[in-house]
Every structure is written in C-alpha cells, then in structure tokens.
XYZ file of C-alpha atoms in Angstrom:
651
model
C 152.845 88.909 146.406
C 154.073 90.499 149.591
C 152.344 92.702 152.103
C 152.783 96.363 152.973
C 151.080 99.736 152.791
C 150.112 101.143 149.405
C 151.750 104.509 150.197
C 155.033 102.814 151.151
C 155.261 100.888 147.888
C 154.231 103.946 145.865
C 157.016 106.010 147.470
C 159.593 103.321 146.646
C 158.220 103.091 143.109
C 158.631 106.836 142.414
C 162.153 106.916 143.853
C 163.176 103.973 141.661
C 161.493 105.645 138.660
C 163.690 108.709 139.193
C 166.830 106.583 139.564
C 166.118 104.575 136.402
C 166.608 107.650 134.184
C 170.381 108.005 134.718
C 170.701 104.198 134.845
C 169.259 103.916 131.333
C 171.900 106.329 130.020
C 174.705 104.357 131.649
C 173.679 101.172 129.829
C 175.974 100.221 126.944
C 173.205 98.736 124.802
C 171.011 101.837 125.147
C 173.905 104.193 124.401
C 174.829 102.111 121.367
C 171.257 102.124 120.088
C 171.189 105.924 120.376
C 174.448 106.157 118.420
C 176.337 107.442 121.458
C 179.601 106.027 122.677
C 180.104 104.559 126.106
C 182.113 106.440 128.678
C 184.659 105.093 131.134
C 182.597 105.590 134.302
C 179.347 104.137 132.888
C 179.781 100.740 134.563
C 180.569 102.377 137.908
C 177.585 104.735 137.625
C 175.428 101.719 136.787
C 176.858 99.884 139.793
C 176.118 102.807 142.155
C 172.569 103.465 140.979
C 171.648 99.764 140.754
C 172.964 99.219 144.281
C 170.635 101.936 145.623
C 167.709 100.425 143.703
C 168.678 96.972 144.952
C 168.226 98.315 148.475
C 164.548 98.893 147.711
C 164.197 95.214 146.821
C 165.143 94.019 150.311
C 161.427 93.897 151.175
C 161.189 91.023 148.665
C 163.930 89.130 150.481
C 162.136 89.547 153.819
C 158.989 87.953 152.386
C 161.047 85.285 150.624
C 162.595 84.348 153.969
C 159.101 83.892 155.439
C 158.136 81.706 152.459
C 161.273 79.589 152.859
C 160.748 79.165 156.611
C 157.160 78.103 155.972
C 158.307 75.842 153.100
C 155.779 77.657 150.930
C 158.053 78.707 148.095
C 156.310 81.311 145.980
C 156.731 84.437 143.938
C 158.960 86.237 146.435
C 161.374 83.307 146.555
C 161.784 83.385 142.783
C 161.991 87.189 142.697
C 164.719 87.160 145.353
C 166.748 84.466 143.579
C 166.553 86.326 140.257
C 167.193 89.790 141.688
C 169.950 88.581 144.018
C 171.804 86.434 141.493
C 171.437 89.003 138.701
C 172.731 91.796 140.923
C 175.667 89.793 142.306
C 176.637 88.597 138.802
C 176.526 92.195 137.571
C 178.702 93.366 140.484
C 181.176 90.625 139.585
C 181.123 91.823 135.964
C 181.916 95.362 137.130
C 185.064 94.227 138.907
C 186.077 91.465 136.446
C 186.535 92.967 132.931
C 186.458 89.540 131.252
C 182.748 89.291 132.061
C 181.185 91.445 129.412
C 177.499 91.274 130.375
C 175.742 92.906 133.288
C 172.081 92.936 134.291
C 171.890 96.231 136.172
C 169.155 97.717 133.970
C 167.196 94.467 133.701
C 167.301 93.833 137.457
C 166.441 97.440 138.310
C 163.543 97.418 135.844
C 162.349 94.183 137.400
C 162.393 95.776 140.873
C 160.563 98.824 139.477
C 157.751 96.749 137.947
C 157.374 94.559 141.043
C 157.161 97.583 143.352
C 154.329 98.885 141.186
C 152.676 95.471 141.328
C 152.880 95.524 145.123
C 151.371 99.008 145.144
C 148.444 97.870 142.983
C 147.792 94.903 145.239
C 148.008 96.914 148.449
C 145.725 99.576 146.969
C 143.184 97.046 145.708
C 142.927 94.800 148.751
C 141.536 96.898 151.579
C 142.247 95.585 155.051
C 139.172 94.414 156.928
C 138.180 96.824 159.689
C 137.728 96.056 163.337
C 134.130 94.873 163.571
C 134.497 94.245 167.308
C 135.030 97.951 167.931
C 131.944 98.728 165.825
C 129.826 96.443 168.015
C 130.931 98.362 171.094
C 129.581 101.568 169.522
C 126.057 100.172 169.802
C 126.165 100.644 173.569
C 125.702 104.029 175.249
C 128.764 105.342 177.074
C 126.731 106.305 180.134
C 123.690 104.942 181.931
C 121.203 106.334 184.455
C 121.781 104.143 187.511
C 118.975 104.206 190.083
C 119.922 103.833 193.775
C 117.246 104.262 196.500
C 115.030 106.116 194.068
C 117.733 108.578 193.044
C 119.233 108.763 189.555
C 123.013 108.886 188.950
C 124.851 109.022 185.622
C 127.617 106.400 185.546
C 129.873 104.832 182.902
C 128.436 101.659 181.371
C 131.652 99.839 182.338
C 130.806 100.418 186.011
C 127.465 98.595 185.840
C 127.077 95.228 187.552
C 124.460 92.486 187.610
C 121.549 93.422 189.845
C 121.867 97.176 189.249
C 118.774 99.160 188.288
C 118.960 101.615 185.397
C 116.492 104.074 183.922
C 116.143 104.063 180.127
C 114.409 107.148 178.739
C 112.648 107.559 175.349
C 115.138 107.422 172.461
C 117.931 105.938 174.588
C 119.701 102.593 174.244
C 119.516 99.845 176.844
C 123.054 99.624 178.357
C 123.000 95.901 179.263
C 120.691 92.862 179.229
C 118.018 92.923 181.891
C 114.390 92.599 182.967
C 111.888 95.460 183.088
C 110.999 96.243 186.703
C 108.803 99.252 185.986
C 107.260 100.982 182.976
C 106.273 99.971 179.451
C 107.444 101.005 176.008
C 107.901 99.938 172.427
C 111.461 98.724 171.929
C 113.348 98.603 168.621
C 115.391 95.391 168.652
C 116.116 95.290 164.911
C 119.866 95.790 165.311
C 120.055 92.864 167.713
C 117.369 90.344 166.735
C 116.624 91.364 163.150
C 112.936 91.735 164.092
C 111.589 94.553 161.906
C 108.621 95.441 164.125
C 109.161 97.312 167.386
C 108.210 95.052 170.279
C 105.983 96.234 173.106
C 107.678 95.557 176.437
C 106.061 95.671 179.870
C 107.023 94.706 183.427
C 108.730 91.314 183.555
C 109.857 91.313 179.917
C 113.520 90.954 179.020
C 115.470 93.590 177.053
C 118.826 93.276 175.290
C 121.809 95.601 175.349
C 121.755 97.953 172.358
C 117.968 97.904 171.973
C 116.357 101.339 171.606
C 113.486 102.498 173.840
C 111.175 104.313 171.410
C 108.506 105.669 173.745
C 107.920 105.618 177.490
C 110.538 105.084 180.191
C 111.782 101.759 181.515
C 113.403 100.824 184.798
C 115.542 97.777 184.058
C 117.149 95.371 186.505
C 120.377 94.192 184.885
C 120.934 90.440 184.519
C 123.921 90.216 182.126
C 126.585 92.872 181.659
C 129.862 93.212 179.756
C 131.039 90.119 177.901
C 128.018 88.146 179.141
C 125.487 90.503 177.495
C 124.046 89.991 174.014
C 126.499 92.525 172.578
C 129.391 90.831 174.396
C 128.368 87.426 173.045
C 128.177 88.808 169.501
C 131.713 90.199 169.934
C 132.896 86.750 171.045
C 131.194 85.068 168.087
C 132.824 87.474 165.637
C 136.242 86.774 167.154
C 135.651 83.009 166.908
C 134.412 83.218 163.318
C 137.444 85.301 162.333
C 139.741 82.542 163.604
C 137.969 79.784 161.657
C 137.373 81.758 158.467
C 138.719 79.884 155.411
C 141.409 81.685 153.400
C 141.768 81.606 149.635
C 145.301 81.042 148.321
C 146.415 83.248 145.464
C 146.689 81.321 142.216
C 149.702 83.404 141.265
C 151.618 82.324 144.354
C 150.955 78.675 143.571
C 152.151 79.174 140.004
C 155.201 81.088 141.206
C 156.013 78.233 143.580
C 156.194 75.815 140.671
C 158.087 78.321 138.524
C 160.626 78.805 141.333
C 161.706 75.161 141.146
C 161.525 75.044 137.341
C 163.659 78.181 136.913
C 166.111 77.273 139.669
C 166.495 73.724 138.398
C 166.911 74.861 134.787
C 169.528 77.473 135.757
C 171.534 74.895 137.699
C 171.227 72.356 134.883
C 172.332 75.023 132.366
C 175.446 75.766 134.409
C 176.340 72.073 134.808
C 175.679 71.050 131.202
C 177.542 73.959 129.579
C 180.600 73.679 131.841
C 180.947 69.967 132.638
C 179.330 68.360 129.586
C 179.925 70.788 126.721
C 183.081 72.289 128.210
C 182.357 75.977 127.781
C 183.972 78.583 130.102
C 182.293 79.109 133.476
C 181.580 82.796 132.725
C 179.726 81.840 129.528
C 177.674 79.190 131.348
C 176.989 81.519 134.270
C 175.728 84.204 131.882
C 173.227 81.724 130.412
C 172.165 80.530 133.872
C 171.567 84.088 135.094
C 169.647 84.838 131.885
C 167.377 81.875 132.692
C 166.649 83.252 136.165
C 166.079 86.794 134.921
C 163.755 85.783 132.087
C 161.813 83.435 134.366
C 161.384 86.153 136.974
C 157.708 87.016 136.935
C 157.386 90.554 135.603
C 154.118 89.513 133.974
C 153.182 87.082 136.724
C 153.736 89.828 139.282
C 151.182 92.044 137.512
C 148.840 89.352 136.164
C 146.589 89.347 139.241
C 147.009 92.903 140.672
C 146.257 94.489 137.293
C 143.057 92.494 136.955
C 141.985 93.175 140.538
C 142.655 96.912 140.266
C 140.375 97.120 137.223
C 137.911 94.887 139.089
C 137.774 97.391 141.946
C 136.877 100.175 139.534
C 134.225 98.042 137.821
C 132.775 96.975 141.155
C 132.280 100.550 142.351
C 130.540 101.467 139.091
C 128.180 98.525 139.590
C 127.227 99.276 143.172
C 129.642 97.346 145.369
C 133.086 97.564 146.884
C 135.215 94.434 147.256
C 137.251 94.799 150.448
C 139.017 91.464 150.162
C 139.963 90.824 146.543
C 141.272 87.322 147.224
C 137.584 86.439 147.686
C 137.006 86.739 143.926
C 138.101 83.117 143.578
C 135.594 82.071 146.257
C 132.635 84.156 145.052
C 132.636 82.481 141.632
C 132.100 79.078 143.316
C 129.102 80.224 145.373
C 126.474 77.532 145.768
C 124.245 79.368 148.260
C 123.464 83.027 148.786
C 121.963 83.622 152.229
C 120.051 86.870 152.707
C 119.100 88.519 155.965
C 115.468 89.566 155.520
C 115.022 92.933 157.194
C 116.625 95.807 155.310
C 118.120 93.459 152.723
C 115.256 91.729 150.909
C 112.746 94.069 152.533
C 112.788 97.834 152.956
C 113.344 97.606 156.717
C 110.536 100.146 157.054
C 107.278 99.243 158.799
C 104.457 100.558 156.595
C 100.817 100.191 155.505
C 100.271 97.422 152.944
C 96.494 96.773 152.961
C 93.332 98.805 153.598
C 90.228 96.585 153.617
C 86.810 98.224 154.110
C 83.858 96.134 155.305
C 80.204 96.473 154.343
C 79.322 99.674 152.512
C 82.311 101.605 153.864
C 84.979 102.916 151.494
C 88.766 102.618 151.769
C 88.999 106.400 152.017
C 86.549 106.575 154.917
C 88.188 103.745 156.870
C 91.686 105.114 156.473
C 90.713 108.757 157.104
C 89.183 107.706 160.428
C 92.224 105.613 161.350
C 94.738 108.331 160.473
C 92.732 111.003 162.261
C 92.633 108.901 165.429
C 96.405 108.290 165.270
C 97.508 111.819 164.278
C 99.010 112.556 167.716
C 100.373 109.057 168.327
C 104.034 108.279 169.076
C 103.462 104.531 168.589
C 105.195 102.985 165.553
C 101.872 101.763 164.120
C 100.285 105.180 164.546
C 103.276 106.930 163.012
C 103.220 104.543 160.031
C 99.510 105.179 159.423
C 99.930 108.974 159.607
C 102.992 108.812 157.315
C 100.963 106.839 154.753
C 98.127 109.370 155.024
C 100.490 112.291 154.367
C 102.126 110.485 151.439
C 98.743 109.785 149.810
C 97.188 113.194 150.641
C 94.506 112.021 153.065
C 92.871 114.919 154.929
C 93.016 114.389 158.703
C 89.952 115.429 160.716
C 89.746 116.944 164.199
C 89.052 114.554 167.072
C 87.803 114.963 170.655
C 87.657 112.817 173.788
C 90.857 111.006 172.784
C 91.812 108.064 174.996
C 94.822 105.761 174.666
C 94.461 102.222 176.015
C 98.025 100.919 176.554
C 98.850 97.891 174.450
C 95.404 97.744 172.849
C 94.535 100.864 170.850
C 92.852 104.277 170.895
C 89.294 105.659 171.165
C 88.100 109.133 170.101
C 85.148 111.070 168.752
C 85.191 112.258 165.167
C 82.372 114.576 164.061
C 80.404 113.465 167.122
C 80.725 109.754 166.335
C 82.781 107.466 168.611
C 85.423 105.373 166.798
C 87.904 102.771 167.961
C 91.222 101.706 166.445
C 92.990 98.717 167.967
C 93.634 95.002 168.231
C 91.151 92.173 168.803
C 91.560 92.463 172.574
C 90.444 96.100 172.349
C 87.335 95.174 170.369
C 86.418 92.357 172.745
C 86.852 94.693 175.736
C 84.384 97.157 174.204
C 81.960 94.408 173.143
C 82.329 95.076 169.428
C 81.538 92.129 167.173
C 84.450 90.652 165.215
C 82.371 88.284 163.082
C 82.527 90.229 159.799
C 86.259 90.884 160.198
C 87.348 87.361 161.139
C 88.058 85.989 157.623
C 90.127 88.924 156.259
C 91.861 89.249 159.648
C 92.971 85.582 159.555
C 94.166 85.911 155.939
C 96.306 88.948 156.740
C 97.640 87.432 159.962
C 98.492 84.269 158.002
C 100.790 86.381 155.835
C 102.613 87.565 158.944
C 101.176 91.082 158.802
C 100.303 93.243 161.793
C 96.560 93.881 161.458
C 94.520 96.476 163.334
C 90.762 96.980 163.327
C 88.717 100.160 162.811
C 85.253 100.176 164.386
C 82.344 102.434 165.184
C 80.248 101.923 168.333
C 78.625 98.751 166.964
C 80.852 96.927 164.519
C 84.184 96.712 162.709
C 84.110 98.873 159.584
C 87.537 97.989 158.190
C 91.017 96.554 158.663
C 94.464 98.034 158.113
C 97.513 95.786 157.702
C 101.143 96.799 158.133
C 104.375 94.967 157.423
C 107.942 95.345 156.290
C 107.503 95.628 152.504
C 109.581 93.526 150.075
C 111.900 95.559 147.855
C 110.898 95.509 144.165
C 114.499 94.558 143.272
C 114.370 91.439 145.449
C 112.128 89.534 143.033
C 114.494 90.055 140.099
C 117.555 89.286 142.238
C 116.244 85.882 143.354
C 115.095 85.046 139.819
C 118.511 85.888 138.321
C 120.383 83.969 141.027
C 118.380 80.874 140.141
C 119.139 81.478 136.449
C 122.889 81.346 137.118
C 122.547 78.155 139.149
C 122.656 79.461 142.712
C 120.313 78.500 145.553
C 118.931 81.122 147.914
C 118.312 80.967 151.658
C 116.917 83.553 154.084
C 117.717 84.184 157.738
C 115.459 86.277 159.949
C 114.597 86.988 163.541
C 110.946 87.391 162.487
C 108.350 84.724 163.224
C 107.725 81.717 160.977
C 104.585 83.213 159.404
C 106.402 86.340 158.262
C 109.385 84.311 157.041
C 107.231 81.844 155.087
C 105.234 84.646 153.517
C 108.364 86.431 152.247
C 110.045 83.176 151.155
C 106.972 82.025 149.215
C 106.522 85.373 147.489
C 110.165 85.538 146.405
C 110.612 81.848 145.561
C 113.393 81.362 148.114
C 114.693 77.775 148.376
C 114.959 77.583 152.163
C 114.524 79.879 155.154
C 115.343 79.984 158.862
C 112.916 81.920 161.071
C 113.011 83.170 164.684
C 116.794 82.942 164.587
C 118.621 84.408 167.582
C 121.907 86.300 167.051
C 123.989 83.420 168.375
C 122.219 81.020 166.000
C 122.656 82.892 162.729
C 126.246 81.864 162.130
C 125.371 78.266 163.041
C 122.974 78.079 160.087
C 125.803 79.311 157.840
C 128.033 76.536 159.204
C 125.230 74.049 158.575
C 125.097 74.966 154.880
C 128.906 74.898 154.665
C 128.965 71.442 156.257
C 126.941 70.187 153.277
C 129.753 71.297 150.965
C 128.286 74.602 149.797
C 130.298 77.775 149.324
C 128.138 80.329 151.120
C 127.715 84.071 150.516
C 125.931 85.860 153.365
C 124.191 89.196 152.757
C 123.142 91.291 155.742
C 122.963 94.765 157.239
C 122.593 94.509 161.016
C 124.854 93.847 163.983
C 123.023 90.571 164.423
C 124.402 89.564 160.994
C 128.058 90.285 161.800
C 128.983 86.801 163.147
C 127.250 85.157 160.164
C 128.946 87.533 157.708
C 132.315 86.645 159.217
C 131.610 82.900 159.331
C 130.464 82.746 155.707
C 132.922 82.073 152.913
C 132.171 85.582 151.683
C 130.355 88.184 153.774
C 128.423 90.840 151.832
C 127.317 93.846 153.884
C 124.638 96.329 152.909
C 126.401 99.691 152.987
C 123.342 101.494 154.296
C 123.265 99.176 157.304
C 125.169 99.348 160.569
C 128.905 99.988 160.613
C 129.599 96.639 162.237
C 128.065 94.745 159.315
C 130.098 96.810 156.884
C 133.277 96.072 158.835
C 132.574 92.344 159.090
C 131.828 91.929 155.377
C 134.301 91.133 152.598
C 132.107 93.019 150.112
C 129.962 96.117 150.701
C 126.873 96.864 148.582
C 126.818 100.638 148.266
C 123.357 100.887 146.673
C 121.386 98.628 149.044
C 120.162 96.691 145.997
C 120.049 92.853 146.189
C 120.427 92.659 142.387
C 124.028 93.775 142.887
C 124.734 90.321 144.349
C 124.064 88.853 140.896
C 126.399 91.402 139.315
C 129.041 90.556 141.928
C 128.927 86.846 141.104
C 128.947 87.393 137.324
C 131.888 89.797 137.695
C 133.799 87.293 139.833
C 133.377 84.600 137.178
C 134.567 86.879 134.369
C 137.459 88.202 136.453
C 138.538 84.668 137.306
C 138.690 83.831 133.587
C 140.912 86.889 133.025
C 143.139 85.828 135.906
C 143.584 82.378 134.398
C 144.246 83.831 130.933
C 146.894 86.175 132.332
C 148.534 83.447 134.374
C 148.597 81.081 131.394
C 150.289 83.766 129.299
C 152.620 84.942 132.078
C 153.787 81.378 132.585
C 153.315 80.145 129.017
C 155.989 82.275 127.396
C 158.477 80.634 129.759
C 157.892 77.309 127.997
C 159.834 78.770 125.056
C 161.839 81.547 126.730
C 163.475 79.479 129.491
C 164.808 76.736 127.165
C 165.990 79.454 124.758
C 167.798 81.282 127.557
C 169.383 77.977 128.636
C 170.851 77.523 125.164
C 168.680 74.603 124.058
C 168.523 76.071 120.534
C 172.299 76.605 120.338
C 172.568 73.751 117.795
C 170.759 76.018 115.334
C 172.970 78.941 116.315
C 170.367 80.715 118.461
C 171.152 82.154 121.869
C 168.685 84.360 123.743
C 170.685 87.387 124.731
C 169.883 89.069 128.098
C 168.590 92.247 126.436
C 166.278 90.206 124.174
C 165.106 88.304 127.257
C 164.297 91.608 128.954
C 162.280 92.655 125.891
C 160.319 89.366 125.981
C 159.549 89.968 129.659
C 158.371 93.523 128.885
C 156.213 92.279 126.015
C 154.663 89.670 128.285
C 153.865 92.379 130.816
C 152.216 94.561 128.171
C 150.081 91.618 127.022
C 148.730 90.763 130.493
C 147.939 94.431 131.199
C 146.171 94.817 127.839
C 144.172 91.640 128.471
C 143.134 92.931 131.883
C 141.976 96.192 130.306
C 139.454 94.235 128.232
C 137.511 93.709 131.473
C 136.305 97.288 131.200
C 134.129 96.273 128.249
C 132.027 93.692 130.074
C 128.363 94.338 130.800
C 127.057 92.968 134.106
C 123.425 93.724 133.350
C-alpha cells in the first residue's frame, strides 16, 4: 500500500465517513430497500458527494503513477483503475439517462475502506529514527582545551589533531587520543562492548565517547571528527543502511498479478459481449466495470494492515515493539540469532561472583576484611565489593593507615592487623607467598573473571572474583532458540577467555571475541554470506552498525538510544527470552497473512468470472450491488481471521 502519515490518512478517513452518510441516502437501491422513493436530485447529489470523495483518492493515483513508472504494477495501480473507471462510468451514467447503473456508493465505500487501510499501515509501521544523530549525542558538546598550561572551554567541533584536552572525573573523552598525563579507570562499554572499566595510564589510547570514571586525564588528540571512533561508527551505519535488504510486501505482489487478471478480464468481457455476443456497449461496459470494482482489493487492502496492527498490540504485551512491520516476513526465516554479550546475555553490571577462603579462614572473614579495606574506594572493583557487602548485610569495620597503590591494590590496618587487597603484582611487591592461591586463581582467571587476593602480613587468606554475571533468562532463551531450530552466535569486545566461558555455559553455537566496533558488522556479513538470515540483538552504540547490517536488528530498549534507533525491533523488557517470542509470533503472523491473502484473492476466482457474465448461460449475472456485498463480506472475513491472533500464546 502507499505511504503517508497516519494522521493525514485518519483525517481523510473521517471526512469521507461524514460524507458517506448523505451519499447512502441518495442511493436508489438503499432508498428502495428502506421503502422510500427516489427523488429527482438524488443522482446529482450522489455525483457531487462522490466527486468530493473521489478527490481524496488522488493519493492512490500518485502512488499508482510511481508503480507504473517503475514497472512494478501493484495494489495502487489496480485501485486507481477500479476507482477511476467506476467513477467515470458513474459520471457518464449521471449525464446519460439510458445508463441505469452507477457505482458512486461502491466506489466511495472502496475509497473509505482503503483510506482506513492506509491509516492502519502508517500507524503500525513506525519510521526508523535517525541513529546517526543518536551517535553524535555520545560526545560532549564542549571540551577543556589546554594551551600553555591554561584551560579553555571550547566547542568539540573546534578541536583539531594535536590539541591537548583535560578530561575530568565523570566526563566523556571528546575525541580519540593518547594519554599524556594522569591515570584513571575508563568505561569503554558503549564503544568497545568491554564490560569491565579499563585502567588507563600515560601512553594508552582512549576513544571518543569513553567515560573517565576516576582521576583526571590530559589527552593529546590523534583523530577528531569523522576520523574518530564515533565518526567511523556513523559512517558504518550510513553504509549499512544503504546495503540493507528490503522485504517486499506479499500483498503488493499479489495485487500486481490481480491487476493484470482484472484488467485483462474486464477488457475481454467488453470485447466478448459487444463483438462476439452482440450486446449493447452500455450493457457490456456495465459488466466490465463490475469486474474491476469487484476485483478491487477491499479485503486485500486490509489483509496485511489488519494483521500487523493486531501484531503490534500483541508484541507490546509480550515485551517488544516492532518498528518495521515488513520485517515480520524476514524474522520467521531467521537461521541465526546473534547476541551482543554485555547487557544482553549478561547483566552489564560488574559484580562479585565468588568468595574463596583459604586455610582455616571463613568466607565471612575474608569478605569482611576486603569490604572494610575498600569502603572508601572509588575504583569499580572496590565499589562492587562494597555494594555486595551492603546487599548481603556484611558489617564493615574501621580501618587505619590506609594506603592506595595505584594499579595494584590497597593496604590498611584492621583491628591492629595489617591486611592487603590487590592483584598478584601487589602480593609479589610485598613478598607475600602466592603458592596456596595459585590453583584457585588460575581456575577463576580461566573463566575470564577478574580475581583479587586478600592477604595478611604473611600469606594469602582468600580470593574474590568479579565478572559480568549471566542473566538467568539467557539460559532458557538459548535453549528455546535451539528447540525451534535456530543457531545462536555471540559478539563481544571482551577477551577470548570471557567469551568462551559465557558461550560454554550457555551452549552458544559460535562466538566472536575481542571484536572492535568496525568489525562487528563484518561478522554479521560473514554469516549472511553463508546464506543465513541473521537477527542481531544488542544494546550499545558499538552494536549499531551490526544492528543495521543484519537482516533484522533487535535493540535492547534499556540500552543506548542509538541502538534503539538502529534496530527494527526494540525489546522493552531487556529479556532475551523475548527473542523467542518474537520469532514464534512472526511465524504465526505470517500464516495469518497467507490465510488472509488466499481468501482476499480466492473469492475473485468465482466473483470475477461471475461479474464478467460467465454464468449467463444459466441466467446468473452478478449485479454491482451484490458484488459490493461480496467485497464487504470478504473484508469482514479477513478482519475476523486477523482477530484470532489475539488468542495465541507465545509462552
């Protein structure tokens, strides 16, 4: 069907609804059925009102012209032929008394139904937002430029390669660069997908859009504007949008065939009844117009929009919003679902997963010491440990002689005893033996977990492991996807150990680790090149190019705006199980679409020959008003069939 705003079509629909009321009472058949006589001006009133309504159908002719120019004859071509010929024939009947039939009411009703169909389609299919603009929001508007030791606030657009900028705690890095001074933990999750904050010191590179969590950094800029990481992601999104495959509407294909069938039958009817059988031209023309009117897709026009409107309602109830409803046909054919790891299969929250005491020490003792030492920390590991302690009601103890060793850990006295919390380098620096901790440390590290050690003055007394925890729903989601015959892949910026650990635990078929932003969409293309229809599920800006490149992009609604804009579907509940529901719904909806199309076209197998007078030998002619009733009945049937979708259970 055509394009246009939902509000525009709804306005036209209500105006035509109002105009249909007096038109109904100017129709001879209606007046006769009500036992009322016709009046002399009825045909002229019908002509005037139908002409106004016909004006609202000109949008169909505009789209039909585009179809004809593109040689892609579809629904609008057939609608325009039927509406145009029916209206012109009726006008002729108004001025030529010998022509007894007119189609004013039928044509106007047809326009009315089609306007409503356009409204449903426009309302159902939301237009994809501008994901490029959302990427730009990740950058700060101003930066602290440093010149000769002095700080100046300037617009990010004024920055150039070689400039020095100061990035303070909590601020975003304005462009790609190298750290010239300072150290801090940097959150790169929106850019790289890496769930853990990364410690950055002098000489390390930082990307535009990364967040400085603690400490201040002086950064020498190396890539700005379109050359920065953010700029490259914008370019990739634009490229992916150009190459994105489009799904053709089944209804348009069917209407294209019906256009030639109806047009050919109408012409054949006219020729046979005039030249072969020898009936008057007016009689033959009436039959030919009846063929076009009855073939005009009232039901076909609503077959898909009615289903998709109900689909939208069902989708929202089941935790997702389908922005591009034409993707229903693609989703059902999915061969691969590709998940981003962080925030999609995992919680996206760095937290404590293991507490392992050594020797005679208890879990409670080890963790109480660790949390007490970290109670004033601004480091992500320290904050995660304290958060876990508060959640599980650990009592924090007072500490003295606190000392922070940058990049290694902390030392403090607790009840007079000196304790250390840190990495292996910290323990080695203090001469603390790692022998008893080596085996559990290697096991935890092998699972991709960040592991820190707790020690007294002599030895390690316990280990604490932290990682991005897997969502409980992820296990069931992967299991159900396999049950319905779909393979699962995972993309992540995390290291291979972390990726393998998550993939093994969830039973994922294949995974891609340490993937840079510019590589993510390439892995999607790789799967597509093998013939798979690929659904991509992600939540970060680093996922946007992959979401756009995939056959169907599914964005986690709780993620960044850019991912939501780039996706065709948005999961509102941040639950990977909703992907299964989405695919099951798409399969059931597709069946309803086919059923409706078969019915919407199927009645024409009988109705078109009947309208053409094929059954005249047995004394049966399909009168225009009976044809209009058949069309209305067909419309009611496809709407009722679509309503049955509301009964389905997606689990």
